[in-house]
Short mmCIF file of C-alpha atoms in Angstrom, two decimals:
data_model
loop_
_atom_site.label_atom_id
_atom_site.label_comp_id
_atom_site.label_asym_id
_atom_site.label_seq_id
_atom_site.Cartn_x
_atom_site.Cartn_y
_atom_site.Cartn_z
CA UNK A 193 0.16 0.04 -0.53
CA UNK A 194 1.95 3.01 -0.91
CA UNK A 195 -0.03 5.71 1.73
CA UNK A 196 -2.92 5.06 4.28
CA UNK A 197 -6.33 4.89 2.52
CA UNK A 198 -8.67 7.64 4.33
CA UNK A 199 -12.20 7.49 3.86
CA UNK A 200 -15.73 9.24 5.56
CA UNK A 201 -19.17 6.93 5.98
CA UNK A 202 -22.25 8.57 6.22
CA UNK A 203 -25.50 7.02 6.24
CA UNK A 204 -29.47 7.29 7.00
CA UNK A 205 -30.02 10.76 5.29
CA UNK A 206 -33.36 10.34 4.66
CA UNK A 207 -33.95 12.72 2.44
CA UNK A 208 -37.03 14.11 1.83
CA UNK A 209 -37.79 17.47 -0.14
CA UNK A 210 -39.85 19.22 2.32
CA UNK A 211 -36.79 18.26 5.62
CA UNK A 212 -35.11 21.16 6.03
CA UNK A 213 -33.95 19.89 9.49
CA UNK A 214 -32.05 16.73 7.57
CA UNK A 215 -31.06 19.03 4.87
CA UNK A 216 -29.39 21.18 7.42
CA UNK A 217 -27.29 17.83 8.78
CA UNK A 218 -26.73 16.31 5.69
CA UNK A 219 -25.33 19.11 3.82
CA UNK A 220 -23.37 19.94 7.03
CA UNK A 221 -22.06 16.67 6.94
CA UNK A 222 -20.84 16.95 3.18
CA UNK A 223 -19.30 20.43 3.86
CA UNK A 224 -16.96 18.92 6.51
CA UNK A 225 -16.22 16.20 4.45
CA UNK A 226 -15.53 18.08 1.44
CA UNK A 227 -13.19 20.00 3.50
CA UNK A 228 -11.64 16.91 4.84
CA UNK A 229 -9.21 15.61 2.05
CA UNK A 230 -11.13 11.89 2.40
CA UNK A 231 -10.38 9.78 -0.71
CA UNK A 232 -13.76 8.96 -1.29
CA UNK A 233 -17.35 8.44 1.19
CA UNK A 234 -19.37 5.80 1.16
CA UNK A 235 -23.08 5.63 1.84
CA UNK A 236 -24.32 2.98 3.81
CA UNK A 237 -28.15 3.12 2.44
CA UNK A 238 -31.68 5.01 3.53
CA UNK A 239 -30.42 7.80 1.26
CA UNK A 240 -34.30 8.83 0.86
CA UNK A 241 -37.01 8.50 3.03
CA UNK A 242 -39.06 6.70 0.42
CA UNK A 243 -38.55 5.51 -3.50
CA UNK A 244 -40.31 7.77 -5.08
CA UNK A 245 -38.98 9.72 -7.57
CA UNK A 246 -39.09 13.93 -5.76
CA UNK A 247 -37.06 11.86 -2.86
CA UNK A 248 -34.04 10.90 -5.77
CA UNK A 249 -34.22 14.13 -6.99
CA UNK A 250 -33.37 15.86 -3.47
CA UNK A 251 -30.50 13.31 -2.83
CA UNK A 252 -28.89 13.79 -5.83
CA UNK A 253 -29.24 17.74 -5.66
CA UNK A 254 -27.38 17.48 -2.03
CA UNK A 255 -24.53 15.85 -3.25
CA UNK A 256 -24.26 17.28 -6.63
CA UNK A 257 -21.94 19.75 -4.22
CA UNK A 258 -19.98 17.03 -2.96
CA UNK A 259 -16.55 16.83 -5.24
CA UNK A 260 -15.37 13.48 -3.92
CA UNK A 261 -16.31 10.03 -5.04
CA UNK A 262 -18.94 8.53 -3.15
CA UNK A 263 -20.71 5.02 -3.40
CA UNK A 264 -23.78 3.95 -2.18
CA UNK A 265 -25.30 0.93 -1.09
CA UNK A 266 -29.89 0.54 -0.98
CA UNK A 267 -31.44 1.42 2.30
CA UNK A 268 -34.75 -0.28 3.57
CA UNK A 269 -36.11 3.09 2.73
CA UNK A 270 -34.71 2.50 -0.75
CA UNK A 271 -36.37 -0.41 -1.98
CA UNK A 272 -38.32 -1.83 1.51
CA UNK A 273 -37.89 -4.91 3.84
CA UNK A 274 -37.74 -8.67 3.15
CA UNK A 275 -40.65 -10.44 3.69
CA UNK A 276 -41.70 -10.89 7.37
CA UNK A 277 -43.79 -14.18 6.91
CA UNK A 278 -46.33 -14.72 9.94
CA UNK A 279 -44.35 -12.71 12.10
CA UNK A 280 -45.84 -9.86 13.94
CA UNK A 281 -44.32 -6.37 12.85
CA UNK A 282 -45.77 -2.98 12.54
CA UNK A 283 -47.10 -1.95 9.01
CA UNK A 284 -44.19 -0.30 7.91
CA UNK A 285 -41.83 -3.01 8.23
CA UNK A 286 -43.99 -4.99 6.03
CA UNK A 287 -43.20 -2.74 3.10
CA UNK A 288 -41.53 -5.59 0.97
CA UNK A 289 -38.35 -5.37 -1.56
CA UNK A 290 -39.55 -6.67 -5.11
CA UNK A 291 -37.43 -6.44 -8.49
CA UNK A 292 -39.27 -3.25 -9.31
CA UNK A 293 -38.44 -1.55 -6.30
CA UNK A 294 -34.73 -2.67 -7.25
CA UNK A 295 -35.14 -2.07 -10.93
CA UNK A 296 -36.52 1.47 -9.80
CA UNK A 297 -33.08 2.14 -7.55
CA UNK A 298 -30.64 1.18 -10.19
CA UNK A 299 -32.52 3.82 -12.53
CA UNK A 300 -31.58 6.31 -9.98
CA UNK A 301 -28.68 5.29 -8.23
CA UNK A 302 -26.41 2.80 -10.60
CA UNK A 303 -25.84 -0.73 -9.43
CA UNK A 304 -26.99 -1.92 -6.21
CA UNK A 305 -23.97 -4.44 -5.43
CA UNK A 306 -20.52 -3.42 -6.79
CA UNK A 307 -16.93 -3.32 -5.71
CA UNK A 308 -14.15 -0.79 -6.58
CA UNK A 309 -10.57 -0.54 -5.46
CA UNK A 310 -8.06 1.90 -4.00
CA UNK A 311 -4.27 1.43 -3.58
CA UNK A 312 -4.42 -2.25 -2.56
CA UNK A 313 -7.41 -2.48 -0.77
CA UNK A 314 -10.62 -3.95 -2.72
CA UNK A 315 -14.41 -2.41 -1.34
CA UNK A 316 -17.97 -4.51 -1.66
CA UNK A 317 -20.76 -2.77 -1.47
CA UNK A 318 -24.20 -5.23 -1.18
CA UNK A 319 -27.65 -5.23 -0.58
CA UNK A 320 -28.74 -6.58 2.42
CA UNK A 321 -32.68 -5.44 1.52
CA UNK A 322 -32.58 -8.70 -1.15
CA UNK A 323 -31.12 -11.08 1.61
CA UNK A 324 -33.55 -13.85 2.44
CA UNK A 325 -36.02 -12.39 -0.13
CA UNK A 326 -36.28 -15.43 -2.35
CA UNK A 327 -36.13 -12.38 -5.35
CA UNK A 328 -33.66 -13.46 -8.04
CA UNK A 329 -31.55 -10.75 -7.23
CA UNK A 330 -31.19 -12.83 -4.62
CA UNK A 331 -29.19 -15.64 -6.03
CA UNK A 332 -28.01 -12.79 -8.51
CA UNK A 333 -25.77 -11.30 -5.69
CA UNK A 334 -24.61 -14.53 -3.74
CA UNK A 335 -22.96 -15.67 -7.00
CA UNK A 336 -21.18 -12.14 -7.52
CA UNK A 337 -20.30 -11.77 -4.14
CA UNK A 338 -18.95 -15.09 -3.78
CA UNK A 339 -17.27 -15.11 -7.08
CA UNK A 340 -15.71 -11.88 -6.40
CA UNK A 341 -14.55 -12.49 -2.56
CA UNK A 342 -12.52 -15.75 -4.29
CA UNK A 343 -11.27 -13.78 -6.63
CA UNK A 344 -9.98 -10.68 -4.11
CA UNK A 345 -8.31 -13.78 -2.46
CA UNK A 346 -6.35 -14.84 -5.16
CA UNK A 347 -4.44 -11.34 -5.27
CA UNK A 348 -3.34 -11.28 -1.23
CA UNK A 349 -2.01 -9.55 0.64
CA UNK A 350 -5.00 -7.09 -0.56
CA UNK A 351 -7.45 -6.31 2.45
CA UNK A 352 -11.50 -6.06 1.51
CA UNK A 353 -13.53 -3.83 3.31
CA UNK A 354 -17.46 -4.82 2.76
CA UNK A 355 -20.46 -2.32 3.46
CA UNK A 356 -24.02 -3.08 3.79
CA UNK A 357 -27.15 -1.01 5.04
CA UNK A 358 -28.25 -3.56 8.09
CA UNK A 359 -25.52 -5.13 10.57
CA UNK A 360 -24.84 -8.68 10.66
CA UNK A 361 -25.46 -8.50 14.28
CA UNK A 362 -25.50 -6.37 17.35
CA UNK A 363 -23.34 -7.87 20.34
CA UNK A 364 -21.02 -10.38 18.79
CA UNK A 365 -21.19 -12.31 15.47
CA UNK A 366 -21.61 -15.88 17.59
CA UNK A 367 -24.23 -15.28 19.34
CA UNK A 368 -27.88 -17.35 17.81
CA UNK A 369 -30.55 -15.41 16.33
CA UNK A 370 -34.44 -16.36 16.55
CA UNK A 371 -35.25 -15.46 12.96
CA UNK A 372 -39.31 -15.45 13.56
CA UNK A 373 -38.38 -12.76 16.39
CA UNK A 374 -39.47 -9.60 14.85
CA UNK A 375 -36.25 -7.78 15.92
CA UNK A 376 -33.61 -10.27 14.54
CA UNK A 377 -35.42 -9.80 11.64
CA UNK A 378 -35.93 -5.97 10.98
CA UNK A 379 -32.19 -4.51 12.99
CA UNK A 380 -29.94 -7.14 11.54
CA UNK A 381 -29.54 -8.87 8.19
CA UNK A 382 -31.89 -12.04 9.67
CA UNK A 383 -30.77 -16.07 9.15
CA UNK A 384 -30.00 -17.91 7.27
CA UNK A 385 -28.55 -15.67 5.06
CA UNK A 386 -26.89 -13.53 8.11
CA UNK A 387 -25.04 -16.71 8.77
CA UNK A 388 -23.95 -17.54 5.33
CA UNK A 389 -22.39 -13.94 4.75
CA UNK A 390 -20.49 -14.21 8.18
CA UNK A 391 -19.36 -17.27 7.05
CA UNK A 392 -17.46 -15.68 3.86
CA UNK A 393 -16.21 -12.71 6.30
CA UNK A 394 -14.37 -15.08 7.90
CA UNK A 395 -13.33 -17.50 4.87
CA UNK A 396 -12.02 -14.39 2.72
CA UNK A 397 -10.81 -12.83 6.15
CA UNK A 398 -12.34 -9.54 5.50
CA UNK A 399 -10.82 -6.43 7.27
CA UNK A 400 -13.81 -4.69 8.19
CA UNK A 401 -17.62 -4.65 7.72
CA UNK A 402 -19.26 -1.18 7.76
CA UNK A 403 -23.24 -0.57 8.16
CA UNK A 404 -25.73 1.78 9.06
CA UNK A 405 -29.33 1.53 9.98
CA UNK A 406 -29.52 2.05 13.72
CA UNK A 407 -29.01 5.84 13.67
CA UNK A 408 -26.44 5.47 16.12
CA UNK A 409 -22.51 4.48 16.21
CA UNK A 410 -21.54 0.78 17.38
CA UNK A 411 -18.35 -0.74 16.86
CA UNK A 412 -17.04 -4.38 17.63
CA UNK A 413 -13.64 -5.96 17.00
CA UNK A 414 -13.79 -9.80 16.74
CA UNK A 415 -11.04 -12.07 16.19
CA UNK A 416 -11.60 -15.71 14.67
CA UNK A 417 -9.90 -18.93 15.58
CA UNK A 418 -7.92 -18.58 12.55
CA UNK A 419 -6.04 -15.70 14.17
CA UNK A 420 -7.19 -12.30 12.19
CA UNK A 421 -9.73 -9.57 13.74
CA UNK A 422 -12.56 -8.16 11.72
CA UNK A 423 -13.73 -4.77 12.49
CA UNK A 424 -17.75 -4.51 12.54
CA UNK A 425 -19.43 -0.84 12.76
CA UNK A 426 -22.47 0.87 12.50
CA UNK A 427 -22.30 4.76 11.94
CA UNK A 428 -24.62 7.48 13.21
CA UNK A 429 -27.58 9.06 10.70
CA UNK A 430 -26.43 12.60 8.88
CA UNK A 431 -30.04 12.93 8.20
CA UNK A 432 -32.20 12.35 11.71
CA UNK A 433 -31.40 10.85 15.24
CA UNK A 434 -34.06 7.95 16.08
CA UNK A 435 -34.59 6.21 19.43
CA UNK A 436 -35.98 3.25 17.89
CA UNK A 437 -33.96 0.56 17.60
CA UNK A 438 -32.71 1.73 21.13
CA UNK A 439 -35.99 1.70 22.93
CA UNK A 440 -38.18 -0.62 21.34
CA UNK A 441 -35.17 -3.21 21.11
CA UNK A 442 -32.85 -2.82 24.08
CA UNK A 443 -30.00 -2.26 22.10
CA UNK A 444 -27.03 -0.90 23.88
CA UNK A 445 -26.20 2.38 21.91
CA UNK A 446 -26.62 5.95 22.51
CA UNK A 447 -29.36 7.88 20.86
CA UNK A 448 -27.26 11.10 22.30
CA UNK A 449 -24.85 10.31 19.54
CA UNK A 450 -27.17 9.56 16.39
CA UNK A 451 -26.41 12.75 14.29
CA UNK A 452 -22.73 11.80 12.81
CA UNK A 453 -20.87 10.21 10.66
CA UNK A 454 -17.08 8.39 10.97
CA UNK A 455 -13.72 8.36 9.12
CA UNK A 456 -11.73 5.00 8.53
CA UNK A 457 -8.25 4.33 7.81
CA UNK A 458 -6.80 1.49 6.16
CA UNK A 459 -3.08 0.83 6.38
CA UNK A 460 -0.95 -2.14 6.09
CA UNK A 461 -0.83 -2.61 9.85
CA UNK A 462 -5.30 -2.75 9.94
CA UNK A 463 -8.48 -0.44 10.21
CA UNK A 464 -8.88 2.01 12.79
CA UNK A 465 -12.16 4.31 13.02
CA UNK A 466 -13.11 8.04 14.65
CA UNK A 467 -16.67 9.14 14.98
CA UNK A 468 -17.78 12.53 14.51
CA UNK A 469 -20.81 13.75 16.52
CA UNK A 470 -22.73 16.60 15.74
CA UNK A 471 -23.18 18.72 18.45
CA UNK A 472 -24.30 22.75 16.98
CA UNK A 473 -27.31 24.32 17.03
CA UNK A 474 -28.57 25.37 13.35
CA UNK A 475 -27.55 29.14 13.43
CA UNK A 476 -30.21 32.10 13.31
CA UNK A 477 -27.89 34.90 11.81
CA UNK A 478 -30.27 37.33 9.70
CA UNK A 479 -30.12 38.45 5.62
CA UNK A 480 -31.79 41.28 4.15
CA UNK A 481 -33.53 40.32 0.24
CA UNK A 482 -31.82 43.26 -1.79
CA UNK A 483 -32.82 43.61 -5.92
CA UNK A 484 -33.97 40.45 -7.67
CA UNK A 485 -33.85 40.25 -11.64
CA UNK A 486 -35.40 37.53 -14.47
CA UNK A 487 -34.65 37.29 -17.88
CA UNK A 488 -35.69 34.53 -20.00
CA UNK A 489 -32.95 33.31 -23.34
CA UNK A 490 -33.63 30.63 -25.69
CA UNK A 491 -33.14 27.10 -24.20
CA UNK A 492 -28.90 26.93 -25.01
CA UNK A 493 -28.44 30.49 -24.44
CA UNK A 494 -27.31 32.70 -21.52
CA UNK A 495 -27.68 36.61 -21.32
CA UNK A 496 -24.77 38.89 -22.93
CA UNK A 497 -21.77 39.89 -20.36
CA UNK A 498 -21.98 43.25 -19.14
CA UNK A 499 -18.64 44.80 -18.94
CA UNK A 500 -16.68 41.70 -19.65
CA UNK A 501 -19.03 40.07 -16.63
CA UNK A 502 -21.42 37.01 -17.05
CA UNK A 503 -24.38 36.95 -15.41
CA UNK A 504 -23.53 35.20 -12.80
CA UNK A 505 -20.85 37.39 -11.30
CA UNK A 506 -20.53 39.08 -7.65
CA UNK A 507 -20.13 42.15 -10.07
CA UNK A 508 -23.11 42.09 -12.57
CA UNK A 509 -25.38 44.71 -13.21
CA UNK A 510 -27.86 43.56 -15.42
CA UNK A 511 -29.54 46.15 -17.97
CA UNK A 512 -32.76 46.50 -19.71
CA UNK A 513 -34.27 45.07 -22.06
CA UNK A 514 -32.44 41.96 -21.14
CA UNK A 515 -33.66 41.91 -17.76
CA UNK A 516 -36.67 42.57 -15.63
CA UNK A 517 -36.57 43.92 -12.40
CA UNK A 518 -38.70 42.15 -9.59
CA UNK A 519 -39.75 43.71 -5.96
CA UNK A 520 -37.49 42.50 -3.67
CA UNK A 521 -39.96 39.46 -2.24
CA UNK A 522 -39.60 36.42 -0.48
CA UNK A 523 -41.10 34.71 -2.60
CA UNK A 524 -40.28 35.15 -6.36
CA UNK A 525 -41.67 33.48 -9.74
CA UNK A 526 -39.50 32.32 -11.85
CA UNK A 527 -41.69 32.96 -14.60
CA UNK A 528 -41.00 31.78 -18.38
CA UNK A 529 -42.28 29.31 -21.32
CA UNK A 530 -41.58 26.08 -22.69
CA UNK A 531 -38.61 25.79 -24.82
CA UNK A 532 -36.90 28.73 -22.73
CA UNK A 533 -34.09 29.22 -20.04
CA UNK A 534 -35.67 31.36 -17.11
CA UNK A 535 -33.08 32.95 -15.18
CA UNK A 536 -33.03 34.82 -12.05
CA UNK A 537 -30.77 36.79 -9.52
CA UNK A 538 -31.43 38.15 -6.27
CA UNK A 539 -29.10 39.71 -4.16
CA UNK A 540 -29.05 39.13 -0.01
CA UNK A 541 -26.99 40.89 2.69
CA UNK A 542 -26.40 39.22 5.61
CA UNK A 543 -26.01 40.71 8.60
CA UNK A 544 -24.42 38.22 11.14
CA UNK A 545 -21.87 36.05 11.10
CA UNK A 546 -24.18 32.59 11.52
CA UNK A 547 -26.65 33.46 8.83
CA UNK A 548 -28.90 30.50 8.14
CA UNK A 549 -30.47 30.27 4.78
CA UNK A 550 -32.18 28.15 2.61
CA UNK A 551 -33.67 27.51 -0.34
CA UNK A 552 -37.84 26.69 -1.31
CA UNK A 553 -37.84 25.45 -4.42
CA UNK A 554 -41.08 24.36 -6.57
CA UNK A 555 -40.46 23.38 -10.03
CA UNK A 556 -40.48 20.04 -12.11
CA UNK A 557 -37.80 21.49 -14.81
CA UNK A 558 -33.90 21.21 -15.04
CA UNK A 559 -32.02 23.64 -12.51
CA UNK A 560 -28.55 24.98 -11.89
CA UNK A 561 -28.31 27.38 -8.68
CA UNK A 562 -25.19 29.35 -8.28
CA UNK A 563 -24.02 31.47 -5.16
CA UNK A 564 -21.19 34.13 -5.72
CA UNK A 565 -20.49 32.46 -8.97
CA UNK A 566 -20.03 29.28 -7.88
CA UNK A 567 -22.20 26.11 -8.62
CA UNK A 568 -23.63 24.57 -5.23
CA UNK A 569 -26.44 22.08 -6.96
CA UNK A 570 -27.69 21.00 -10.07
CA UNK A 571 -31.16 19.24 -10.02
CA UNK A 572 -32.12 17.00 -13.08
CA UNK A 573 -35.47 17.17 -15.16
CA UNK A 574 -38.38 15.25 -13.21
CA UNK A 575 -40.54 13.38 -15.42
CA UNK A 576 -43.09 11.55 -13.31
CA UNK A 577 -45.26 14.40 -10.99
CA UNK A 578 -45.53 13.36 -7.20
CA UNK A 579 -47.92 10.97 -5.77
CA UNK A 580 -49.06 10.70 -2.29
CA UNK A 581 -48.44 6.98 -1.32
CA UNK A 582 -50.67 5.02 0.81
CA UNK A 583 -50.01 1.82 2.38
CA UNK A 584 -53.19 -0.37 4.34
CA UNK A 585 -51.61 0.77 7.75
CA UNK A 586 -52.43 4.54 7.14
CA UNK A 587 -49.68 7.35 5.43
CA UNK A 588 -45.98 6.16 5.17
CA UNK A 589 -44.75 9.58 3.40
CA UNK A 590 -46.35 12.14 1.33
CA UNK A 591 -44.27 13.32 -1.37
CA UNK A 592 -44.00 17.17 -1.51
CA UNK A 593 -43.25 18.73 -4.68
CA UNK A 594 -41.23 21.23 -2.50
CA UNK A 595 -37.39 20.64 -2.14
CA UNK A 596 -35.38 22.44 0.74
CA UNK A 597 -31.64 23.41 -0.34
CA UNK A 598 -29.50 24.76 2.48
CA UNK A 599 -26.81 27.25 1.43
CA UNK A 600 -24.88 27.89 4.61
CA UNK A 601 -21.14 26.84 3.90
CA UNK A 602 -21.34 29.13 0.67
CA UNK A 603 -22.33 32.23 1.97
CA UNK A 604 -20.60 35.49 2.47
CA UNK A 605 -20.82 35.93 6.61
CA UNK A 606 -20.71 39.75 6.30
CA UNK A 607 -22.03 41.28 3.42
CA UNK A 608 -23.65 41.11 -0.31
CA UNK A 609 -24.18 37.65 -1.55
CA UNK A 610 -26.03 36.61 -5.20
CA UNK A 611 -27.94 33.86 -5.76
CA UNK A 612 -28.67 33.28 -9.47
CA UNK A 613 -30.49 29.61 -10.95
CA UNK A 614 -31.37 29.38 -14.27
CA UNK A 615 -34.34 26.69 -15.11
CA UNK A 616 -34.67 24.68 -18.27
CA UNK A 617 -37.12 22.52 -20.10
CA UNK A 618 -40.63 21.92 -20.32
CA UNK A 619 -43.32 22.88 -17.39
CA UNK A 620 -45.75 20.37 -15.75
CA UNK A 621 -49.30 21.42 -17.62
CA UNK A 622 -51.25 23.63 -15.77
CA UNK A 623 -48.24 24.29 -13.20
CA UNK A 624 -46.31 27.07 -15.22
CA UNK A 625 -47.48 29.91 -12.99
CA UNK A 626 -46.71 27.65 -9.44
CA UNK A 627 -43.18 27.60 -9.89
CA UNK A 628 -40.80 29.59 -7.46
CA UNK A 629 -38.18 30.07 -5.65
CA UNK A 630 -37.84 31.41 -1.84
CA UNK A 631 -35.19 31.85 0.33
CA UNK A 632 -35.75 31.14 4.27
CA UNK A 633 -34.52 31.52 7.91
CA UNK A 634 -33.82 28.24 9.68
CA UNK A 635 -34.76 28.94 13.05
CA UNK A 636 -33.52 27.11 16.39
CA UNK A 637 -36.53 25.43 17.69
CA UNK A 638 -36.63 26.10 21.43
CA UNK A 639 -37.94 23.45 23.38
CA UNK A 640 -38.45 19.03 22.90
CA UNK A 641 -34.76 18.59 20.71
CA UNK A 642 -35.43 17.10 17.65
CA UNK A 643 -33.85 13.49 18.74
CA UNK A 644 -37.17 13.61 21.45
CA UNK A 645 -39.38 14.57 18.76
CA UNK A 646 -38.60 12.30 15.46
CA UNK A 647 -37.04 9.82 17.22
CA UNK A 648 -39.66 8.80 18.95
CA UNK A 649 -41.65 7.74 16.04
CA UNK A 650 -39.51 7.26 13.25
CA UNK A 651 -38.60 3.94 11.68
CA UNK A 652 -35.01 3.25 11.16
#
């Protein structure tokens, strides 16, 4: 190994277009990771809060600002759960994975199981939700995994790191699990798939197994009879805290540490980890809206230069007749017609060092958002309308057409900021007058904490 590998592991972002608090946690973690000089990032599942096109779009928009390679595996909120059979379980645990949700995930994020290498270490990501499902994809993944691990073993001393959404155990790998118990079916990979996977970990001397799902940091070292040690690490959540696993399942975890991510190192001597716990509260800074301008161009064109400056630059001064001045309001209609690119610029003045600024955006078109001349978000066009999804047990999640995006990490803390947006593509029929963008404050909430409010009812 030419140099140690250093990478970040995030998990359970539970992205929703209308969840401002989760967006802030996710954005802040990505900003820390971006500044941390990591080789890459692994996301161990529950990218979204529910498998829908709107949620997938929101997730991809948030990670569009990350300039570090990132690798995913699906979680139960991305593709649902293996069948529960006759086990007594809540309705949300009975949302079952099938070939359709698997194909949907691949269409949004790429392969559900995959592998990559970095400086002599082989990283293997698997889909833990199809294990014990009986789906054709399960047999396909087992064949691929066994072949991949066997091929890697021929290249010793290359190390192997496995990553998955659900952990393989809670206390120790040799513990016996009752496959008819809800805890063992929902919290961990249940037998018999769990035992088959542990057998592969032992057979191929896997260095580490990384997972998420339980929304709290957890780490175990296990030395096998053959004399080598495997590190098992679960990271916290980069979306929302939850005490469900701890309260309902009596797990030995600390819910106070639920929001955070792991930093890992792989060296020739082994594997080491450090947990980055989130402890700070949202900012409460203020800003004042300034001038807003809009214009439309034929698709593929942009407004002309002004004194050598492009329309995204801070010193650019919009001029008539290309631009139309808008009243500086907190909710600005995008305007424009199909076949045109709508451009919008708005200035705002940050009054304090800790300004907390979020955007509320309603559009189905392709969008680029720039702050102070830098591209910070890119949204793909959305082909399908949001749908309210209901189960037999109640409303699981209703997609919101709103998309909240955090800009806190890119602000000029005291002084003028320039927000610029361009939207391209076709608008949905009847929705032309609905599109808007609205800067918002994120208030620091008093009273019960987010962990208390969301954790009691939240699913893993």
